[in-house]
Tab-separated table of C-alpha atoms in Angstrom:
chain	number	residue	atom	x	y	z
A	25	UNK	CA	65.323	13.946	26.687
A	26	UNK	CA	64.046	14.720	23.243
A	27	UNK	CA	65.480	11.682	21.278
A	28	UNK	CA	63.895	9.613	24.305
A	29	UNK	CA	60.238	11.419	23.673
A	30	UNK	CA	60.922	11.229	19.928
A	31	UNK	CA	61.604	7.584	20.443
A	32	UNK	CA	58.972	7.133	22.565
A	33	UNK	CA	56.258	8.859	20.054
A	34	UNK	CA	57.362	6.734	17.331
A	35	UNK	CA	57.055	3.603	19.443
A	36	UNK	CA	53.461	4.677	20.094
A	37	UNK	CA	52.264	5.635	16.856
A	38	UNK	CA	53.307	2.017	15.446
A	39	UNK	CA	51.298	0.526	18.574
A	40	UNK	CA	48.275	2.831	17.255
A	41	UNK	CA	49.215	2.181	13.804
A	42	UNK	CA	49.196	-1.919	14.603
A	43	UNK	CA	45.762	-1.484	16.341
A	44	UNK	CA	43.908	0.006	13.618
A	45	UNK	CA	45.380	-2.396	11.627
A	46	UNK	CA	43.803	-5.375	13.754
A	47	UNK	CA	40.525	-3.111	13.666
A	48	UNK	CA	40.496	-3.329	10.439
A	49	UNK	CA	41.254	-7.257	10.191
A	50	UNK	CA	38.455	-7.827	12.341
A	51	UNK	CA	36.067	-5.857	10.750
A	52	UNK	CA	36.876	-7.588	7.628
A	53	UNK	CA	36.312	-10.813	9.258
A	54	UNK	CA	33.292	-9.777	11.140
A	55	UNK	CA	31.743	-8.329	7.376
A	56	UNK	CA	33.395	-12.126	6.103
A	57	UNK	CA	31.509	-14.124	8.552
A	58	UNK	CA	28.190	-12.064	8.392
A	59	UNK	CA	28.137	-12.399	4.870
A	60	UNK	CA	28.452	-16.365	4.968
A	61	UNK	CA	25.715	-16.116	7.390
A	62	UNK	CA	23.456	-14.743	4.932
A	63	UNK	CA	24.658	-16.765	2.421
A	64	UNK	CA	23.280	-19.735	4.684
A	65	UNK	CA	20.117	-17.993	5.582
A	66	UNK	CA	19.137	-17.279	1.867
A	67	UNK	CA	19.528	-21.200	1.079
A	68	UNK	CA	17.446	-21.900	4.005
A	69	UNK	CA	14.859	-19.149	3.080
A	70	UNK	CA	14.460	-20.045	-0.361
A	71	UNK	CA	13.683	-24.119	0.824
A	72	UNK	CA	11.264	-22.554	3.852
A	73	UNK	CA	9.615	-20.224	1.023
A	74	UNK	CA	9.105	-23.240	-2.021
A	75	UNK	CA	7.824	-25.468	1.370
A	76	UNK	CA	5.341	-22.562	2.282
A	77	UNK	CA	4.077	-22.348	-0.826
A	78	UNK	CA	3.472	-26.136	-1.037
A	79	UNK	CA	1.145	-26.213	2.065
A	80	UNK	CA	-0.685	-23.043	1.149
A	81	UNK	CA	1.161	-21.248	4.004
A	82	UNK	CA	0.859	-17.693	2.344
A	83	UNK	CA	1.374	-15.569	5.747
A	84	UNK	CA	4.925	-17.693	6.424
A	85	UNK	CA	5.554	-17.533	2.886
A	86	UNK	CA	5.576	-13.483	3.090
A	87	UNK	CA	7.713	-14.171	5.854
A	88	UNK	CA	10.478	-15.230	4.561
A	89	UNK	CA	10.541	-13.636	1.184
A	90	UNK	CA	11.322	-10.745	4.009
A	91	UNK	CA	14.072	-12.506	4.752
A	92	UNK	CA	15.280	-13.684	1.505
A	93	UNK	CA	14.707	-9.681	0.226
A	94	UNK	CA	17.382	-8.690	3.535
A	95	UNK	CA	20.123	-11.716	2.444
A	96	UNK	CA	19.685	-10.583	-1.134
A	97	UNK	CA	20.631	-7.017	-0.054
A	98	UNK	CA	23.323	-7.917	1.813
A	99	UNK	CA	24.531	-10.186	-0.714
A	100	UNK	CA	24.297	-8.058	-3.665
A	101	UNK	CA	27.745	-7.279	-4.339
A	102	UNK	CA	28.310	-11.220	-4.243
A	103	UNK	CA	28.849	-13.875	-7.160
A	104	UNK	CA	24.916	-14.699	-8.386
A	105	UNK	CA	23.534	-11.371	-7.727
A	106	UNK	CA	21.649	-11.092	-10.493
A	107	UNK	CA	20.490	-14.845	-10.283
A	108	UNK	CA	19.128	-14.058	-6.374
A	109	UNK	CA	17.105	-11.249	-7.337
A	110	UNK	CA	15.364	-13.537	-10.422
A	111	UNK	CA	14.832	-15.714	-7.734
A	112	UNK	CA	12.861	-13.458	-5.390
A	113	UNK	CA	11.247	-11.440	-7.853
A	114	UNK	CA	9.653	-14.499	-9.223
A	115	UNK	CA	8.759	-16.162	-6.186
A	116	UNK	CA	6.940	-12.625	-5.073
A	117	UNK	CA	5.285	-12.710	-8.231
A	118	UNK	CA	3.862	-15.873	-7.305
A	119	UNK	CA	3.000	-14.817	-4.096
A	120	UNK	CA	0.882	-12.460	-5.419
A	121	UNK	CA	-0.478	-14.513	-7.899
A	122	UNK	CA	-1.828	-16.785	-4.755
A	123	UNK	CA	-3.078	-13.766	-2.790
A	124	UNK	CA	-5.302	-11.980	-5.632
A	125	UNK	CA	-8.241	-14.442	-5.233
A	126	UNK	CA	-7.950	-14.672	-1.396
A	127	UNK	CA	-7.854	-10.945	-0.969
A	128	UNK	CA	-10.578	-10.271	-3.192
A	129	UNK	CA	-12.667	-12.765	-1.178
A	130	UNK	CA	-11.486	-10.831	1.609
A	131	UNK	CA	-12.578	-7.758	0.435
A	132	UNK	CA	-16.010	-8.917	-0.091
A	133	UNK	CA	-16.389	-10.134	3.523
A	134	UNK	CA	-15.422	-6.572	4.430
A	135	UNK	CA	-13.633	-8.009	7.763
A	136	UNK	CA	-11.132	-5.571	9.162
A	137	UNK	CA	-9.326	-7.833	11.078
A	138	UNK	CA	-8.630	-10.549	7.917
A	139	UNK	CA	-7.801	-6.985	5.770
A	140	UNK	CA	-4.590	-6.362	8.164
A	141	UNK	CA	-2.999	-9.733	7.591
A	142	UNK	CA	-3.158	-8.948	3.501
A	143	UNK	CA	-1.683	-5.488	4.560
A	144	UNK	CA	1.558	-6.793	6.312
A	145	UNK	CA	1.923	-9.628	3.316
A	146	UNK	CA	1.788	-7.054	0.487
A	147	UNK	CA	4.065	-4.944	2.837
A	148	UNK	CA	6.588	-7.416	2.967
A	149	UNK	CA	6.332	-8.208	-0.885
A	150	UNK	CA	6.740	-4.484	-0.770
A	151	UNK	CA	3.922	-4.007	-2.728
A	152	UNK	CA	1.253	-2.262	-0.711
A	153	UNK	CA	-0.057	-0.074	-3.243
A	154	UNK	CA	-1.265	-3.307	-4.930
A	155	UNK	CA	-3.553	-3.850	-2.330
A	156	UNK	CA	-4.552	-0.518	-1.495
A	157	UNK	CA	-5.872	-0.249	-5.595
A	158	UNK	CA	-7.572	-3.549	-5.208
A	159	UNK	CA	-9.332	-2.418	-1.834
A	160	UNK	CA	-9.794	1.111	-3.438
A	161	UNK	CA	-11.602	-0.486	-6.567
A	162	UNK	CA	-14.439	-2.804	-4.530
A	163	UNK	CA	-15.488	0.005	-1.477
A	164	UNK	CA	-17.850	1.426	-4.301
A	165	UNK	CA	-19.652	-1.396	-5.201
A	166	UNK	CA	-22.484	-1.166	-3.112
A	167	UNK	CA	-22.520	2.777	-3.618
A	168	UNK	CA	-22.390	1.536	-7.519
A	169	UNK	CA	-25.600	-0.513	-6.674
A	170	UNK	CA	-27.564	2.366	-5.364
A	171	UNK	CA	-26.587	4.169	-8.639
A	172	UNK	CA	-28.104	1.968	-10.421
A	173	UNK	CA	-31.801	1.689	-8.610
A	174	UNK	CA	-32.437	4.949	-10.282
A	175	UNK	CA	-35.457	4.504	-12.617
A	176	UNK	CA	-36.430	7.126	-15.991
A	177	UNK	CA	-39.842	7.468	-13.177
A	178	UNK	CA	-37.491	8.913	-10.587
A	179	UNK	CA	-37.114	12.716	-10.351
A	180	UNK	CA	-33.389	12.886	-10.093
A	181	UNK	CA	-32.975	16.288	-8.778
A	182	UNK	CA	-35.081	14.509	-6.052
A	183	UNK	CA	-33.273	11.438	-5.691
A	184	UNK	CA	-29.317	12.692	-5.856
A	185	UNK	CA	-29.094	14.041	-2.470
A	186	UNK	CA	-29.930	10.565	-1.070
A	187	UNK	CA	-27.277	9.308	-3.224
A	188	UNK	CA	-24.790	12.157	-1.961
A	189	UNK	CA	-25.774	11.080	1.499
A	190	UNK	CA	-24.506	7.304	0.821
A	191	UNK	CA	-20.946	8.959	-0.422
A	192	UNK	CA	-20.947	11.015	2.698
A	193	UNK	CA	-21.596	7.949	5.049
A	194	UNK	CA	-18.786	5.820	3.488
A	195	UNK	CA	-16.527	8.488	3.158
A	196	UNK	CA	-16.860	8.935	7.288
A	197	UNK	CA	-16.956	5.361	7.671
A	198	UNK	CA	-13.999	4.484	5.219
A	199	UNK	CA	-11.818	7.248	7.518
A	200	UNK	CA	-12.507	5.246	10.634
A	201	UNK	CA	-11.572	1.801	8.394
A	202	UNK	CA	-8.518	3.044	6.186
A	203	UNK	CA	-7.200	4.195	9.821
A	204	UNK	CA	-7.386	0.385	11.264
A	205	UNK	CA	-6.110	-0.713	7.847
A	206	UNK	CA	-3.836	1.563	6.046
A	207	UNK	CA	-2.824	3.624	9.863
A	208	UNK	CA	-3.417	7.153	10.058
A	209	UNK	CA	-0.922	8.485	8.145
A	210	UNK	CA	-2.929	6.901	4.905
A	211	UNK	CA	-5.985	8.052	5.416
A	212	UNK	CA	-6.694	11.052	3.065
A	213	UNK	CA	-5.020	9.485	0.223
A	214	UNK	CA	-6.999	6.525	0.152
A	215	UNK	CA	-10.381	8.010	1.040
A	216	UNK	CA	-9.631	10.570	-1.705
A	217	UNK	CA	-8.818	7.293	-3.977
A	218	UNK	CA	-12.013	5.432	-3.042
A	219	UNK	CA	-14.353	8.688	-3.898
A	220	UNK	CA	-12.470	8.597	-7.465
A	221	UNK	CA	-13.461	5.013	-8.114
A	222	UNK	CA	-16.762	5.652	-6.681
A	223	UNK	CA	-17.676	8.406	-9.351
A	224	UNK	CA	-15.727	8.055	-12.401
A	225	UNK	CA	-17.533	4.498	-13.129
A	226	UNK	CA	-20.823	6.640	-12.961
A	227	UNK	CA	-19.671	9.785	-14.616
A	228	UNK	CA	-21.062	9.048	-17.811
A	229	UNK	CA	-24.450	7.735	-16.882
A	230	UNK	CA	-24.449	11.260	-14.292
A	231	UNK	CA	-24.178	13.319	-17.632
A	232	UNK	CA	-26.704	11.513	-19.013
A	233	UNK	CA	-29.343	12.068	-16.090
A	234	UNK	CA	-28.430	15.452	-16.431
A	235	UNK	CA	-29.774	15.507	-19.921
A	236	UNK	CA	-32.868	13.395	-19.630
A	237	UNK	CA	-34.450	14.860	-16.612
A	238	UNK	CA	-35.552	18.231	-17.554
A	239	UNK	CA	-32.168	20.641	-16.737
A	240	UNK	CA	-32.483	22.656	-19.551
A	241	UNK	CA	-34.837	24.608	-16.818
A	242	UNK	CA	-32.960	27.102	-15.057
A	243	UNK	CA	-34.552	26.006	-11.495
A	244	UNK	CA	-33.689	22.387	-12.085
A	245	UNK	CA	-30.294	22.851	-12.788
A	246	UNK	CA	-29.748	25.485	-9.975
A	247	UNK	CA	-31.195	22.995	-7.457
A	248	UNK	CA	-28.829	20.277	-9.110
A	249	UNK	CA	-25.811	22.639	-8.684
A	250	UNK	CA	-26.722	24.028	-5.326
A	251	UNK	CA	-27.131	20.268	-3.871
A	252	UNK	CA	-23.991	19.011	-5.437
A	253	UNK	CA	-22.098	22.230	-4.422
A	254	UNK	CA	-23.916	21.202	-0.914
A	255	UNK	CA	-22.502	17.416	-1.189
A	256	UNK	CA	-18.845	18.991	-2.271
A	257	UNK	CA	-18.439	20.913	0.578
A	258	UNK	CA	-19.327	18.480	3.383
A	259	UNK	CA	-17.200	15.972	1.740
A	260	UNK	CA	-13.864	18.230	1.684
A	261	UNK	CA	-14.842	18.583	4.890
A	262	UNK	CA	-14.291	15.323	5.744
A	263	UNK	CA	-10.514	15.408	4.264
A	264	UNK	CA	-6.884	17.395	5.152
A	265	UNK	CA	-7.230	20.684	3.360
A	266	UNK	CA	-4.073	18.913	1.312
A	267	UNK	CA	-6.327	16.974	-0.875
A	268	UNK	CA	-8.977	19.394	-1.991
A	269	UNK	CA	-7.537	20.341	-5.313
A	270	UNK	CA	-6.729	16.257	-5.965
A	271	UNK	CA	-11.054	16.113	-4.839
A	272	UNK	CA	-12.145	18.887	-7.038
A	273	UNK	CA	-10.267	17.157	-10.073
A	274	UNK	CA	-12.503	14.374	-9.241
Protein backbone atom coordinates (compact mmCIF):
# COMPACT_ATOMS: atom_id res chain seq x y z
CA UNK A 1 0.00 0.00 0.00
CA UNK A 2 2.79 2.46 0.49
CA UNK A 3 4.81 1.88 -2.78
CA UNK A 4 1.21 2.23 -4.47
CA UNK A 5 0.64 5.85 -2.58
CA UNK A 6 4.33 6.61 -3.16
CA UNK A 7 3.72 5.81 -6.76
CA UNK A 8 0.74 7.47 -6.89
CA UNK A 9 2.24 10.91 -5.29
CA UNK A 10 4.94 10.91 -7.72
CA UNK A 11 2.54 10.43 -10.62
CA UNK A 12 0.73 13.51 -9.32
CA UNK A 13 3.38 15.82 -8.63
CA UNK A 14 4.68 15.40 -12.41
CA UNK A 15 0.90 16.11 -13.50
CA UNK A 16 1.24 19.39 -11.20
CA UNK A 17 4.71 19.81 -12.22
CA UNK A 18 3.53 19.55 -16.22
CA UNK A 19 0.70 22.09 -15.47
CA UNK A 20 2.69 24.82 -14.17
CA UNK A 21 4.82 24.20 -16.81
CA UNK A 22 1.96 24.89 -19.50
CA UNK A 23 1.07 27.96 -17.11
CA UNK A 24 4.02 29.18 -17.64
CA UNK A 25 4.11 28.59 -21.60
CA UNK A 26 1.03 30.40 -21.84
CA UNK A 27 1.83 33.19 -19.93
CA UNK A 28 4.82 33.61 -21.98
CA UNK A 29 2.77 33.55 -25.01
CA UNK A 30 0.03 35.65 -23.66
CA UNK A 31 3.09 38.47 -22.52
CA UNK A 32 4.47 37.43 -26.49
CA UNK A 33 1.30 38.29 -28.15
CA UNK A 34 0.44 41.42 -25.97
CA UNK A 35 3.64 42.78 -26.64
CA UNK A 36 3.24 42.47 -30.59
CA UNK A 37 0.02 44.11 -29.99
CA UNK A 38 1.61 47.11 -28.76
CA UNK A 39 4.15 46.94 -31.07
CA UNK A 40 1.24 47.39 -33.74
CA UNK A 41 -0.57 49.99 -31.78
CA UNK A 42 2.57 52.27 -31.39
CA UNK A 43 3.03 52.23 -35.38
CA UNK A 44 -0.51 53.08 -35.70
CA UNK A 45 -0.32 55.81 -32.94
CA UNK A 46 2.61 57.46 -34.14
CA UNK A 47 0.80 57.76 -38.04
CA UNK A 48 -2.72 58.88 -36.09
CA UNK A 49 -0.47 61.44 -33.97
CA UNK A 50 1.83 63.06 -37.24
CA UNK A 51 -2.01 63.01 -39.07
CA UNK A 52 -3.46 64.96 -35.98
CA UNK A 53 -1.03 67.28 -36.02
CA UNK A 54 -1.46 67.95 -39.78
CA UNK A 55 -5.19 68.95 -39.45
CA UNK A 56 -4.68 70.98 -36.30
CA UNK A 57 -6.45 68.19 -34.33
CA UNK A 58 -4.65 69.07 -30.94
CA UNK A 59 -7.38 67.32 -28.52
CA UNK A 60 -6.92 63.78 -30.73
CA UNK A 61 -3.40 64.51 -30.94
CA UNK A 62 -3.15 64.39 -26.89
CA UNK A 63 -4.99 61.38 -27.40
CA UNK A 64 -2.89 59.30 -28.70
CA UNK A 65 0.42 60.49 -27.45
CA UNK A 66 -1.59 58.70 -24.33
CA UNK A 67 -1.45 55.88 -26.14
CA UNK A 68 1.87 55.97 -27.67
CA UNK A 69 3.26 56.95 -23.79
CA UNK A 70 1.30 53.24 -22.61
CA UNK A 71 2.99 51.11 -25.84
CA UNK A 72 6.26 52.84 -25.04
CA UNK A 73 5.99 51.54 -21.43
CA UNK A 74 5.16 48.36 -22.27
CA UNK A 75 7.70 48.19 -24.82
CA UNK A 76 10.56 49.49 -22.98
CA UNK A 77 12.54 46.53 -22.42
CA UNK A 78 12.24 45.99 -26.36
CA UNK A 79 14.85 46.59 -29.30
CA UNK A 80 14.45 50.70 -30.06
CA UNK A 81 13.68 51.72 -26.63
CA UNK A 82 15.57 54.50 -26.54
CA UNK A 83 14.55 55.52 -30.20
CA UNK A 84 10.52 55.33 -28.98
CA UNK A 85 10.96 57.55 -26.19
CA UNK A 86 12.93 60.32 -28.68
CA UNK A 87 10.02 59.83 -30.56
CA UNK A 88 7.37 60.78 -28.01
CA UNK A 89 9.26 63.18 -26.16
CA UNK A 90 9.61 65.18 -29.27
CA UNK A 91 6.30 64.89 -30.59
CA UNK A 92 4.98 66.15 -26.88
CA UNK A 93 7.27 68.86 -27.20
CA UNK A 94 5.56 69.86 -30.19
CA UNK A 95 2.39 69.46 -28.79
CA UNK A 96 3.08 71.90 -26.48
CA UNK A 97 4.65 74.10 -28.70
CA UNK A 98 1.01 74.20 -30.60
CA UNK A 99 -0.95 74.61 -27.35
CA UNK A 100 1.05 77.72 -25.75
CA UNK A 101 -0.67 80.31 -28.03
CA UNK A 102 -4.13 78.62 -27.90
CA UNK A 103 -4.09 78.35 -24.16
CA UNK A 104 -2.97 81.70 -23.58
CA UNK A 105 -5.87 82.91 -25.77
CA UNK A 106 -7.80 80.77 -23.64
CA UNK A 107 -6.79 82.20 -20.64
CA UNK A 108 -7.69 85.59 -21.69
CA UNK A 109 -11.30 84.60 -22.54
CA UNK A 110 -11.40 83.35 -18.95
CA UNK A 111 -13.97 80.46 -20.14
CA UNK A 112 -14.08 77.60 -17.69
CA UNK A 113 -15.43 75.23 -19.84
CA UNK A 114 -12.54 75.77 -22.87
CA UNK A 115 -9.87 75.78 -19.57
CA UNK A 116 -10.83 71.90 -18.87
CA UNK A 117 -10.08 70.66 -22.34
CA UNK A 118 -6.27 72.32 -21.95
CA UNK A 119 -6.34 70.54 -18.47
CA UNK A 120 -6.90 66.89 -19.75
CA UNK A 121 -4.30 67.68 -22.87
CA UNK A 122 -1.47 68.84 -20.58
CA UNK A 123 -2.57 65.84 -18.36
CA UNK A 124 -2.02 63.46 -20.91
CA UNK A 125 1.36 65.13 -22.06
CA UNK A 126 1.79 64.69 -18.37
CA UNK A 127 2.61 68.03 -17.95
CA UNK A 128 -0.05 69.75 -15.91
CA UNK A 129 2.04 71.90 -13.92
CA UNK A 130 2.81 73.66 -17.24
CA UNK A 131 -0.49 74.82 -17.43
CA UNK A 132 -1.28 75.42 -13.99
CA UNK A 133 2.05 78.17 -14.06
CA UNK A 134 0.71 79.62 -17.23
CA UNK A 135 -2.93 80.00 -15.70
CA UNK A 136 -1.25 81.00 -12.32
CA UNK A 137 0.81 83.85 -14.13
CA UNK A 138 -2.37 85.74 -16.11
CA UNK A 139 -5.28 85.57 -12.98
CA UNK A 140 -3.39 88.80 -11.73
CA UNK A 141 -3.52 90.82 -14.55
CA UNK A 142 -6.47 92.68 -13.99
CA UNK A 143 -5.60 92.88 -10.12
CA UNK A 144 -2.08 94.21 -11.73
CA UNK A 145 -4.26 96.89 -13.55
CA UNK A 146 -5.89 98.21 -10.47
CA UNK A 147 -2.31 98.51 -9.04
CA UNK A 148 -1.46 100.59 -11.33
CA UNK A 149 -4.53 103.35 -11.27
CA UNK A 150 -2.87 104.55 -8.16
CA UNK A 151 -1.88 108.22 -8.69
CA UNK A 152 1.16 110.36 -6.37
CA UNK A 153 -2.66 112.48 -5.60
CA UNK A 154 -4.03 109.33 -4.02
CA UNK A 155 -3.71 108.87 -0.23
CA UNK A 156 -2.56 105.32 -0.21
CA UNK A 157 -3.26 104.42 3.29
CA UNK A 158 -6.74 105.38 1.87
CA UNK A 159 -6.73 103.58 -1.23
CA UNK A 160 -4.99 99.96 -0.17
CA UNK A 161 -7.89 98.49 1.49
CA UNK A 162 -9.86 98.77 -1.80
CA UNK A 163 -7.02 97.11 -3.37
CA UNK A 164 -6.97 94.32 -0.53
CA UNK A 165 -10.64 93.95 -1.22
CA UNK A 166 -9.95 93.05 -5.10
CA UNK A 167 -7.31 90.19 -3.73
CA UNK A 168 -9.98 89.02 -1.39
CA UNK A 169 -12.71 88.77 -4.18
CA UNK A 170 -10.46 86.75 -6.57
CA UNK A 171 -9.04 84.76 -4.05
CA UNK A 172 -12.93 83.54 -3.19
CA UNK A 173 -13.70 83.50 -6.71
CA UNK A 174 -10.43 81.67 -7.95
CA UNK A 175 -11.46 78.78 -5.07
CA UNK A 176 -14.80 78.27 -6.73
CA UNK A 177 -12.76 78.26 -10.42
CA UNK A 178 -9.46 76.23 -9.53
CA UNK A 179 -12.21 73.65 -8.09
CA UNK A 180 -14.01 73.31 -11.73
CA UNK A 181 -10.50 73.40 -13.21
CA UNK A 182 -7.76 71.95 -11.22
CA UNK A 183 -10.69 69.58 -8.85
CA UNK A 184 -10.72 70.04 -5.30
CA UNK A 185 -7.89 68.42 -4.27
CA UNK A 186 -5.80 71.50 -6.07
CA UNK A 187 -7.28 74.14 -4.74
CA UNK A 188 -5.05 75.65 -1.95
CA UNK A 189 -1.98 75.16 -3.86
CA UNK A 190 -2.96 77.04 -6.72
CA UNK A 191 -4.87 79.85 -5.01
CA UNK A 192 -1.78 80.16 -2.76
CA UNK A 193 0.27 80.26 -6.27
CA UNK A 194 -1.97 82.89 -7.89
CA UNK A 195 -1.70 85.36 -4.63
CA UNK A 196 2.28 84.94 -5.15
CA UNK A 197 2.13 86.12 -8.73
CA UNK A 198 -0.34 88.65 -7.81
CA UNK A 199 2.08 90.48 -5.29
CA UNK A 200 5.58 89.80 -6.02
CA UNK A 201 5.21 91.77 -9.54
CA UNK A 202 4.07 94.75 -7.25
CA UNK A 203 6.35 94.28 -4.34
CA UNK A 204 8.71 96.76 -5.31
CA UNK A 205 6.46 99.57 -6.38
CA UNK A 206 4.45 98.58 -2.63
CA UNK A 207 7.85 99.56 -0.91
CA UNK A 208 8.00 102.43 -2.73
CA UNK A 209 4.39 103.79 -1.78
CA UNK A 210 5.40 103.05 1.51
CA UNK A 211 8.13 105.60 1.29
CA UNK A 212 6.50 108.37 -0.64
CA UNK A 213 3.28 108.71 1.18
CA UNK A 214 4.10 110.07 4.49
CA UNK A 215 4.85 106.61 6.81
CA UNK A 216 7.55 107.93 8.56
CA UNK A 217 4.36 109.09 10.87
CA UNK A 218 3.69 106.68 13.43
CA UNK A 219 -0.30 106.84 12.76
CA UNK A 220 0.18 106.28 9.06
CA UNK A 221 2.13 103.39 9.31
CA UNK A 222 0.01 101.82 12.17
CA UNK A 223 -3.11 102.24 10.00
CA UNK A 224 -1.00 100.68 7.04
CA UNK A 225 -0.03 97.70 9.29
CA UNK A 226 -3.32 97.29 11.04
CA UNK A 227 -5.21 97.15 7.46
CA UNK A 228 -2.74 94.83 5.92
CA UNK A 229 -2.64 92.67 9.13
CA UNK A 230 -6.66 93.07 8.53
CA UNK A 231 -6.28 91.88 4.67
CA UNK A 232 -3.77 88.87 5.97
CA UNK A 233 -6.04 87.43 8.14
CA UNK A 234 -9.22 87.22 6.03
CA UNK A 235 -7.18 85.87 3.28
CA UNK A 236 -5.66 82.78 5.37
CA UNK A 237 -8.95 82.50 6.08
CA UNK A 238 -9.88 81.69 2.89
CA UNK A 239 -7.11 78.73 2.67
CA UNK A 240 -6.38 75.02 4.57
CA UNK A 241 -4.50 75.99 7.68
CA UNK A 242 -1.64 73.83 5.58
CA UNK A 243 -0.65 76.74 3.54
CA UNK A 244 -0.34 79.61 5.96
CA UNK A 245 3.36 79.50 6.52
CA UNK A 246 3.82 79.01 2.36
CA UNK A 247 1.17 82.61 2.52
CA UNK A 248 3.10 84.42 5.11
CA UNK A 249 6.41 83.82 3.01
CA UNK A 250 4.52 85.60 0.43
Amino acid sequence: LTARLDTLSDSTSQHVHELEELDRVKRNMETCAATLVEAANWSAAVREANSKFAAGALPEAAERLAAMQHSEEVLRSMPESAERRRTLAQLRDQLEVLLKPKLLQALQKERVASLRQYVDMYRQLDRLDVFQSEYCRARPAQLHRYWFTFSGHDDFASWLPAFHEQVLGMILEERRRCAEIFGAGAVNAVVVEIITETITPITPSFVGRLRGTGTTSLPVAVELFTETMSFLRQALGYLDSSCTAELVRV
